[in-house]
Amino acid sequence: MTELKDPKMPKEVQEKGNTVIGITDEFCLTHLDDKYAQLCRNVVGKLARKRPSPLLRGDLRIWASGVIYALAAQNFLFDKSQPMHLGAEQLAELLGVKKTTMGNKGTIVRNLLKIGIFDPEFTHPDLLKDNPLTWMLLIDGLAVDVRQLPVEIQRKAFDMGLIPHVPGEEATDG
């Protein structure tokens, strides 16, 4: 397991944010993986930094379930064809919340953070390589798949933080 990174949160929201993180960490590390736990931490940090933070109102267990639901929907966790999957009803049962409440809060989370389909920022690392938006860059106003560019340009894109790794170097690794 990799060490999880704590998100930055304003002091006035930190206690509530840490409570939500405690719930999401426990769930993810028990039923999913540490990568989902880190994604949840990142989302909670973003919610905590909103002005005003929505975490200051409402049941924190419901916020945690909404965060998990939003990421589950984003990452096809409900799709039985995926190697890692949980149904929405099973997810709600494990979290101890109603499915509709969890789904509604998940929609609020997705709307607040403007989480769009295939958004690389909210995509599980194992799914990034298959996410077409991960590899698209605008160069002089033209969308280009960075995997089709020379490795030197891929390295520059990686150094700039635009892509998660250098795809042209995968074949030469180990």
JSON list of C-alpha atoms in Angstrom, two decimals:
[
{"chain": "A", "resi": 1, "resn": "MET", "atom": "CA", "xyz": [0.00, 0.00, 0.00]},
{"chain": "A", "resi": 2, "resn": "THR", "atom": "CA", "xyz": [1.24, 3.48, -0.83]},
{"chain": "A", "resi": 3, "resn": "GLU", "atom": "CA", "xyz": [1.18, 6.21, 1.79]},
{"chain": "A", "resi": 4, "resn": "LEU", "atom": "CA", "xyz": [-1.95, 8.32, 1.47]},
{"chain": "A", "resi": 5, "resn": "LYS", "atom": "CA", "xyz": [-1.48, 12.08, 1.13]},
{"chain": "A", "resi": 6, "resn": "ASP", "atom": "CA", "xyz": [-3.54, 14.45, 3.25]},
{"chain": "A", "resi": 7, "resn": "PRO", "atom": "CA", "xyz": [-5.30, 17.16, 1.27]},
{"chain": "A", "resi": 8, "resn": "LYS", "atom": "CA", "xyz": [-5.00, 20.81, 2.23]},
{"chain": "A", "resi": 9, "resn": "MET", "atom": "CA", "xyz": [-8.08, 22.06, 4.05]},
{"chain": "A", "resi": 10, "resn": "PRO", "atom": "CA", "xyz": [-8.97, 25.35, 5.75]},
{"chain": "A", "resi": 11, "resn": "LYS", "atom": "CA", "xyz": [-8.78, 25.12, 9.56]},
{"chain": "A", "resi": 12, "resn": "GLU", "atom": "CA", "xyz": [-12.50, 25.76, 10.02]},
{"chain": "A", "resi": 13, "resn": "VAL", "atom": "CA", "xyz": [-13.36, 22.67, 7.94]},
{"chain": "A", "resi": 14, "resn": "GLN", "atom": "CA", "xyz": [-10.46, 20.41, 8.88]},
{"chain": "A", "resi": 15, "resn": "GLU", "atom": "CA", "xyz": [-12.21, 18.46, 11.65]},
{"chain": "A", "resi": 16, "resn": "LYS", "atom": "CA", "xyz": [-15.24, 17.68, 9.51]},
{"chain": "A", "resi": 17, "resn": "GLY", "atom": "CA", "xyz": [-13.08, 16.97, 6.47]},
{"chain": "A", "resi": 18, "resn": "ASN", "atom": "CA", "xyz": [-10.93, 14.56, 8.47]},
{"chain": "A", "resi": 19, "resn": "THR", "atom": "CA", "xyz": [-14.07, 12.80, 9.73]},
{"chain": "A", "resi": 20, "resn": "VAL", "atom": "CA", "xyz": [-15.26, 12.31, 6.14]},
{"chain": "A", "resi": 21, "resn": "ILE", "atom": "CA", "xyz": [-11.78, 11.09, 5.15]},
{"chain": "A", "resi": 22, "resn": "GLY", "atom": "CA", "xyz": [-11.84, 8.63, 8.04]},
{"chain": "A", "resi": 23, "resn": "ILE", "atom": "CA", "xyz": [-15.09, 7.16, 6.71]},
{"chain": "A", "resi": 24, "resn": "THR", "atom": "CA", "xyz": [-13.92, 7.04, 3.08]},
{"chain": "A", "resi": 25, "resn": "ASP", "atom": "CA", "xyz": [-10.51, 5.60, 4.04]},
{"chain": "A", "resi": 26, "resn": "GLU", "atom": "CA", "xyz": [-12.07, 2.83, 6.12]},
{"chain": "A", "resi": 27, "resn": "PHE", "atom": "CA", "xyz": [-14.48, 1.93, 3.32]},
{"chain": "A", "resi": 28, "resn": "CYS", "atom": "CA", "xyz": [-11.98, 2.10, 0.47]},
{"chain": "A", "resi": 29, "resn": "LEU", "atom": "CA", "xyz": [-9.20, 0.26, 2.26]},
{"chain": "A", "resi": 30, "resn": "THR", "atom": "CA", "xyz": [-11.63, -2.50, 3.26]},
{"chain": "A", "resi": 31, "resn": "HIS", "atom": "CA", "xyz": [-13.69, -2.87, 0.07]},
{"chain": "A", "resi": 32, "resn": "LEU", "atom": "CA", "xyz": [-11.75, -1.17, -2.75]},
{"chain": "A", "resi": 33, "resn": "ASP", "atom": "CA", "xyz": [-8.09, -0.09, -2.69]},
{"chain": "A", "resi": 34, "resn": "ASP", "atom": "CA", "xyz": [-5.70, 2.63, -1.57]},
{"chain": "A", "resi": 35, "resn": "LYS", "atom": "CA", "xyz": [-5.99, 4.38, -4.95]},
{"chain": "A", "resi": 36, "resn": "TYR", "atom": "CA", "xyz": [-9.72, 4.92, -4.40]},
{"chain": "A", "resi": 37, "resn": "ALA", "atom": "CA", "xyz": [-8.93, 6.10, -0.87]},
{"chain": "A", "resi": 38, "resn": "GLN", "atom": "CA", "xyz": [-6.55, 8.73, -2.28]},
{"chain": "A", "resi": 39, "resn": "LEU", "atom": "CA", "xyz": [-9.09, 9.85, -4.89]},
{"chain": "A", "resi": 40, "resn": "CYS", "atom": "CA", "xyz": [-11.66, 10.26, -2.11]},
{"chain": "A", "resi": 41, "resn": "ARG", "atom": "CA", "xyz": [-9.18, 12.28, -0.04]},
{"chain": "A", "resi": 42, "resn": "ASN", "atom": "CA", "xyz": [-8.58, 14.55, -3.02]},
{"chain": "A", "resi": 43, "resn": "VAL", "atom": "CA", "xyz": [-12.32, 15.08, -3.52]},
{"chain": "A", "resi": 44, "resn": "VAL", "atom": "CA", "xyz": [-12.89, 15.78, 0.18]},
{"chain": "A", "resi": 45, "resn": "GLY", "atom": "CA", "xyz": [-10.06, 18.32, 0.09]},
{"chain": "A", "resi": 46, "resn": "LYS", "atom": "CA", "xyz": [-11.67, 20.08, -2.88]},
{"chain": "A", "resi": 47, "resn": "LEU", "atom": "CA", "xyz": [-15.04, 20.13, -1.10]},
{"chain": "A", "resi": 48, "resn": "ALA", "atom": "CA", "xyz": [-13.38, 21.51, 2.04]},
{"chain": "A", "resi": 49, "resn": "ARG", "atom": "CA", "xyz": [-11.79, 24.35, 0.06]},
{"chain": "A", "resi": 50, "resn": "LYS", "atom": "CA", "xyz": [-15.08, 25.42, -1.57]},
{"chain": "A", "resi": 51, "resn": "ARG", "atom": "CA", "xyz": [-16.41, 28.73, -0.24]},
{"chain": "A", "resi": 52, "resn": "PRO", "atom": "CA", "xyz": [-18.54, 28.10, 1.73]},
{"chain": "A", "resi": 53, "resn": "SER", "atom": "CA", "xyz": [-17.63, 24.46, 2.20]},
{"chain": "A", "resi": 54, "resn": "PRO", "atom": "CA", "xyz": [-20.62, 22.15, 1.85]},
{"chain": "A", "resi": 55, "resn": "LEU", "atom": "CA", "xyz": [-19.02, 19.89, 4.48]},
{"chain": "A", "resi": 56, "resn": "LEU", "atom": "CA", "xyz": [-20.03, 22.41, 7.15]},
{"chain": "A", "resi": 57, "resn": "ARG", "atom": "CA", "xyz": [-23.68, 21.37, 6.73]},
{"chain": "A", "resi": 58, "resn": "GLY", "atom": "CA", "xyz": [-25.26, 17.95, 6.80]},
{"chain": "A", "resi": 59, "resn": "ASP", "atom": "CA", "xyz": [-24.48, 14.42, 7.87]},
{"chain": "A", "resi": 60, "resn": "LEU", "atom": "CA", "xyz": [-20.80, 13.62, 7.32]},
{"chain": "A", "resi": 61, "resn": "ARG", "atom": "CA", "xyz": [-21.54, 9.92, 6.65]},
{"chain": "A", "resi": 62, "resn": "ILE", "atom": "CA", "xyz": [-23.83, 11.05, 3.80]},
{"chain": "A", "resi": 63, "resn": "TRP", "atom": "CA", "xyz": [-21.09, 13.33, 2.43]},
{"chain": "A", "resi": 64, "resn": "ALA", "atom": "CA", "xyz": [-18.64, 10.40, 2.57]},
{"chain": "A", "resi": 65, "resn": "SER", "atom": "CA", "xyz": [-21.09, 8.15, 0.75]},
{"chain": "A", "resi": 66, "resn": "GLY", "atom": "CA", "xyz": [-21.66, 10.86, -1.87]},
{"chain": "A", "resi": 67, "resn": "VAL", "atom": "CA", "xyz": [-17.91, 11.20, -2.46]},
{"chain": "A", "resi": 68, "resn": "ILE", "atom": "CA", "xyz": [-17.53, 7.44, -2.87]},
{"chain": "A", "resi": 69, "resn": "TYR", "atom": "CA", "xyz": [-20.62, 7.24, -5.11]},
{"chain": "A", "resi": 70, "resn": "ALA", "atom": "CA", "xyz": [-19.41, 10.09, -7.35]},
{"chain": "A", "resi": 71, "resn": "LEU", "atom": "CA", "xyz": [-16.05, 8.38, -7.84]},
{"chain": "A", "resi": 72, "resn": "ALA", "atom": "CA", "xyz": [-17.67, 4.97, -8.28]},
{"chain": "A", "resi": 73, "resn": "ALA", "atom": "CA", "xyz": [-19.85, 6.33, -11.08]},
{"chain": "A", "resi": 74, "resn": "GLN", "atom": "CA", "xyz": [-16.89, 8.12, -12.64]},
{"chain": "A", "resi": 75, "resn": "ASN", "atom": "CA", "xyz": [-14.77, 4.97, -12.61]},
{"chain": "A", "resi": 76, "resn": "PHE", "atom": "CA", "xyz": [-17.37, 2.42, -13.73]},
{"chain": "A", "resi": 77, "resn": "LEU", "atom": "CA", "xyz": [-17.38, 0.65, -10.36]},
{"chain": "A", "resi": 78, "resn": "PHE", "atom": "CA", "xyz": [-21.04, -0.32, -10.96]},
{"chain": "A", "resi": 79, "resn": "ASP", "atom": "CA", "xyz": [-20.14, -2.11, -14.22]},
{"chain": "A", "resi": 80, "resn": "LYS", "atom": "CA", "xyz": [-19.98, -5.86, -13.63]},
{"chain": "A", "resi": 81, "resn": "SER", "atom": "CA", "xyz": [-17.56, -6.27, -16.54]},
{"chain": "A", "resi": 82, "resn": "GLN", "atom": "CA", "xyz": [-14.89, -4.33, -14.63]},
{"chain": "A", "resi": 83, "resn": "PRO", "atom": "CA", "xyz": [-12.33, -6.28, -12.55]},
{"chain": "A", "resi": 84, "resn": "MET", "atom": "CA", "xyz": [-13.26, -4.25, -9.45]},
{"chain": "A", "resi": 85, "resn": "HIS", "atom": "CA", "xyz": [-16.99, -3.68, -9.11]},
{"chain": "A", "resi": 86, "resn": "LEU", "atom": "CA", "xyz": [-19.72, -3.12, -6.55]},
{"chain": "A", "resi": 87, "resn": "GLY", "atom": "CA", "xyz": [-23.39, -2.53, -7.25]},
{"chain": "A", "resi": 88, "resn": "ALA", "atom": "CA", "xyz": [-24.93, 0.74, -6.04]},
{"chain": "A", "resi": 89, "resn": "GLU", "atom": "CA", "xyz": [-27.25, -1.16, -3.68]},
{"chain": "A", "resi": 90, "resn": "GLN", "atom": "CA", "xyz": [-24.31, -3.10, -2.24]},
{"chain": "A", "resi": 91, "resn": "LEU", "atom": "CA", "xyz": [-22.33, 0.15, -1.90]},
{"chain": "A", "resi": 92, "resn": "ALA", "atom": "CA", "xyz": [-25.20, 1.81, 0.00]},
{"chain": "A", "resi": 93, "resn": "GLU", "atom": "CA", "xyz": [-25.64, -1.23, 2.25]},
{"chain": "A", "resi": 94, "resn": "LEU", "atom": "CA", "xyz": [-21.94, -1.36, 3.11]},
{"chain": "A", "resi": 95, "resn": "LEU", "atom": "CA", "xyz": [-21.95, 2.38, 3.87]},
{"chain": "A", "resi": 96, "resn": "GLY", "atom": "CA", "xyz": [-25.15, 2.13, 5.92]},
{"chain": "A", "resi": 97, "resn": "VAL", "atom": "CA", "xyz": [-27.06, 4.73, 3.89]},
{"chain": "A", "resi": 98, "resn": "LYS", "atom": "CA", "xyz": [-30.04, 4.75, 1.57]},
{"chain": "A", "resi": 99, "resn": "LYS", "atom": "CA", "xyz": [-29.17, 4.27, -2.09]},
{"chain": "A", "resi": 100, "resn": "THR", "atom": "CA", "xyz": [-31.21, 7.30, -3.23]},
{"chain": "A", "resi": 101, "resn": "THR", "atom": "CA", "xyz": [-29.67, 9.56, -0.58]},
{"chain": "A", "resi": 102, "resn": "MET", "atom": "CA", "xyz": [-26.18, 8.39, -1.55]},
{"chain": "A", "resi": 103, "resn": "GLY", "atom": "CA", "xyz": [-26.92, 8.88, -5.26]},
{"chain": "A", "resi": 104, "resn": "ASN", "atom": "CA", "xyz": [-28.36, 12.35, -4.70]},
{"chain": "A", "resi": 105, "resn": "LYS", "atom": "CA", "xyz": [-25.33, 13.43, -2.65]},
{"chain": "A", "resi": 106, "resn": "GLY", "atom": "CA", "xyz": [-23.04, 11.92, -5.29]},
{"chain": "A", "resi": 107, "resn": "THR", "atom": "CA", "xyz": [-24.74, 14.06, -7.92]},
{"chain": "A", "resi": 108, "resn": "ILE", "atom": "CA", "xyz": [-24.21, 17.14, -5.74]},
{"chain": "A", "resi": 109, "resn": "VAL", "atom": "CA", "xyz": [-20.50, 16.27, -5.38]},
{"chain": "A", "resi": 110, "resn": "ARG", "atom": "CA", "xyz": [-20.13, 15.79, -9.14]},
{"chain": "A", "resi": 111, "resn": "ASN", "atom": "CA", "xyz": [-21.91, 19.10, -9.85]},
{"chain": "A", "resi": 112, "resn": "LEU", "atom": "CA", "xyz": [-20.00, 21.09, -7.20]},
{"chain": "A", "resi": 113, "resn": "LEU", "atom": "CA", "xyz": [-16.63, 19.88, -8.53]},
{"chain": "A", "resi": 114, "resn": "LYS", "atom": "CA", "xyz": [-17.72, 19.87, -12.18]},
{"chain": "A", "resi": 115, "resn": "ILE", "atom": "CA", "xyz": [-16.65, 16.22, -12.55]},
{"chain": "A", "resi": 116, "resn": "GLY", "atom": "CA", "xyz": [-17.11, 15.39, -16.21]},
{"chain": "A", "resi": 117, "resn": "ILE", "atom": "CA", "xyz": [-17.08, 12.01, -17.88]},
{"chain": "A", "resi": 118, "resn": "PHE", "atom": "CA", "xyz": [-13.53, 10.66, -18.32]},
{"chain": "A", "resi": 119, "resn": "ASP", "atom": "CA", "xyz": [-12.10, 13.57, -16.26]},
{"chain": "A", "resi": 120, "resn": "PRO", "atom": "CA", "xyz": [-8.50, 12.38, -15.65]},
{"chain": "A", "resi": 121, "resn": "GLU", "atom": "CA", "xyz": [-8.29, 14.19, -12.30]},
{"chain": "A", "resi": 122, "resn": "PHE", "atom": "CA", "xyz": [-10.99, 11.92, -10.89]},
{"chain": "A", "resi": 123, "resn": "THR", "atom": "CA", "xyz": [-10.06, 8.70, -12.70]},
{"chain": "A", "resi": 124, "resn": "HIS", "atom": "CA", "xyz": [-8.63, 5.69, -10.88]},
{"chain": "A", "resi": 125, "resn": "PRO", "atom": "CA", "xyz": [-4.95, 5.32, -11.87]},
{"chain": "A", "resi": 126, "resn": "ASP", "atom": "CA", "xyz": [-5.55, 1.80, -13.23]},
{"chain": "A", "resi": 127, "resn": "LEU", "atom": "CA", "xyz": [-8.10, 3.23, -15.68]},
{"chain": "A", "resi": 128, "resn": "LEU", "atom": "CA", "xyz": [-6.02, 6.22, -16.83]},
{"chain": "A", "resi": 129, "resn": "LYS", "atom": "CA", "xyz": [-4.25, 4.36, -19.63]},
{"chain": "A", "resi": 130, "resn": "ASP", "atom": "CA", "xyz": [-7.64, 3.57, -21.20]},
{"chain": "A", "resi": 131, "resn": "ASN", "atom": "CA", "xyz": [-9.04, 7.07, -20.64]},
{"chain": "A", "resi": 132, "resn": "PRO", "atom": "CA", "xyz": [-8.85, 8.94, -23.97]},
{"chain": "A", "resi": 133, "resn": "LEU", "atom": "CA", "xyz": [-8.82, 12.38, -22.30]},
{"chain": "A", "resi": 134, "resn": "THR", "atom": "CA", "xyz": [-5.70, 11.51, -20.32]},
{"chain": "A", "resi": 135, "resn": "TRP", "atom": "CA", "xyz": [-3.65, 11.57, -23.49]},
{"chain": "A", "resi": 136, "resn": "MET", "atom": "CA", "xyz": [-5.25, 14.48, -25.40]},
{"chain": "A", "resi": 137, "resn": "LEU", "atom": "CA", "xyz": [-3.35, 17.75, -25.52]},
{"chain": "A", "resi": 138, "resn": "LEU", "atom": "CA", "xyz": [-4.12, 20.96, -27.34]},
{"chain": "A", "resi": 139, "resn": "ILE", "atom": "CA", "xyz": [-1.19, 21.97, -29.50]},
{"chain": "A", "resi": 140, "resn": "ASP", "atom": "CA", "xyz": [-1.72, 25.19, -31.43]},
{"chain": "A", "resi": 141, "resn": "GLY", "atom": "CA", "xyz": [-5.47, 24.71, -31.00]},
{"chain": "A", "resi": 142, "resn": "LEU", "atom": "CA", "xyz": [-5.43, 21.16, -32.38]},
{"chain": "A", "resi": 143, "resn": "ALA", "atom": "CA", "xyz": [-6.31, 18.17, -30.15]},
{"chain": "A", "resi": 144, "resn": "VAL", "atom": "CA", "xyz": [-3.50, 15.62, -30.38]},
{"chain": "A", "resi": 145, "resn": "ASP", "atom": "CA", "xyz": [-3.06, 12.20, -28.78]},
{"chain": "A", "resi": 146, "resn": "VAL", "atom": "CA", "xyz": [0.30, 12.53, -27.01]},
{"chain": "A", "resi": 147, "resn": "ARG", "atom": "CA", "xyz": [0.91, 8.78, -27.44]},
{"chain": "A", "resi": 148, "resn": "GLN", "atom": "CA", "xyz": [1.35, 9.44, -31.17]},
{"chain": "A", "resi": 149, "resn": "LEU", "atom": "CA", "xyz": [4.05, 12.08, -30.61]},
{"chain": "A", "resi": 150, "resn": "PRO", "atom": "CA", "xyz": [7.81, 11.54, -30.28]},
{"chain": "A", "resi": 151, "resn": "VAL", "atom": "CA", "xyz": [9.02, 10.40, -26.85]},
{"chain": "A", "resi": 152, "resn": "GLU", "atom": "CA", "xyz": [10.89, 13.71, -26.31]},
{"chain": "A", "resi": 153, "resn": "ILE", "atom": "CA", "xyz": [7.59, 15.61, -26.52]},
{"chain": "A", "resi": 154, "resn": "GLN", "atom": "CA", "xyz": [5.92, 13.03, -24.27]},
{"chain": "A", "resi": 155, "resn": "ARG", "atom": "CA", "xyz": [8.70, 13.62, -21.69]},
{"chain": "A", "resi": 156, "resn": "LYS", "atom": "CA", "xyz": [8.12, 17.40, -21.85]},
{"chain": "A", "resi": 157, "resn": "ALA", "atom": "CA", "xyz": [4.37, 16.87, -21.37]},
{"chain": "A", "resi": 158, "resn": "PHE", "atom": "CA", "xyz": [5.10, 14.61, -18.39]},
{"chain": "A", "resi": 159, "resn": "ASP", "atom": "CA", "xyz": [7.57, 17.14, -16.89]},
{"chain": "A", "resi": 160, "resn": "MET", "atom": "CA", "xyz": [4.87, 19.80, -17.20]},
{"chain": "A", "resi": 161, "resn": "GLY", "atom": "CA", "xyz": [2.40, 17.55, -15.35]},
{"chain": "A", "resi": 162, "resn": "LEU", "atom": "CA", "xyz": [0.11, 17.19, -18.35]},
{"chain": "A", "resi": 163, "resn": "ILE", "atom": "CA", "xyz": [0.20, 13.36, -18.49]},
{"chain": "A", "resi": 164, "resn": "PRO", "atom": "CA", "xyz": [0.63, 10.74, -15.73]},
{"chain": "A", "resi": 165, "resn": "HIS", "atom": "CA", "xyz": [3.63, 8.98, -17.29]},
{"chain": "A", "resi": 166, "resn": "VAL", "atom": "CA", "xyz": [5.61, 8.78, -20.53]},
{"chain": "A", "resi": 167, "resn": "PRO", "atom": "CA", "xyz": [3.78, 6.18, -22.65]},
{"chain": "A", "resi": 168, "resn": "GLY", "atom": "CA", "xyz": [6.62, 5.88, -25.18]},
{"chain": "A", "resi": 169, "resn": "GLU", "atom": "CA", "xyz": [8.93, 4.57, -22.47]},
{"chain": "A", "resi": 170, "resn": "GLU", "atom": "CA", "xyz": [6.59, 1.76, -21.36]},
{"chain": "A", "resi": 171, "resn": "ALA", "atom": "CA", "xyz": [8.00, -0.71, -23.90]},
{"chain": "A", "resi": 172, "resn": "THR", "atom": "CA", "xyz": [11.58, -0.09, -22.71]},
{"chain": "A", "resi": 173, "resn": "ASP", "atom": "CA", "xyz": [10.82, -0.43, -18.96]},
{"chain": "A", "resi": 174, "resn": "GLY", "atom": "CA", "xyz": [11.95, -3.57, -17.09]}
]
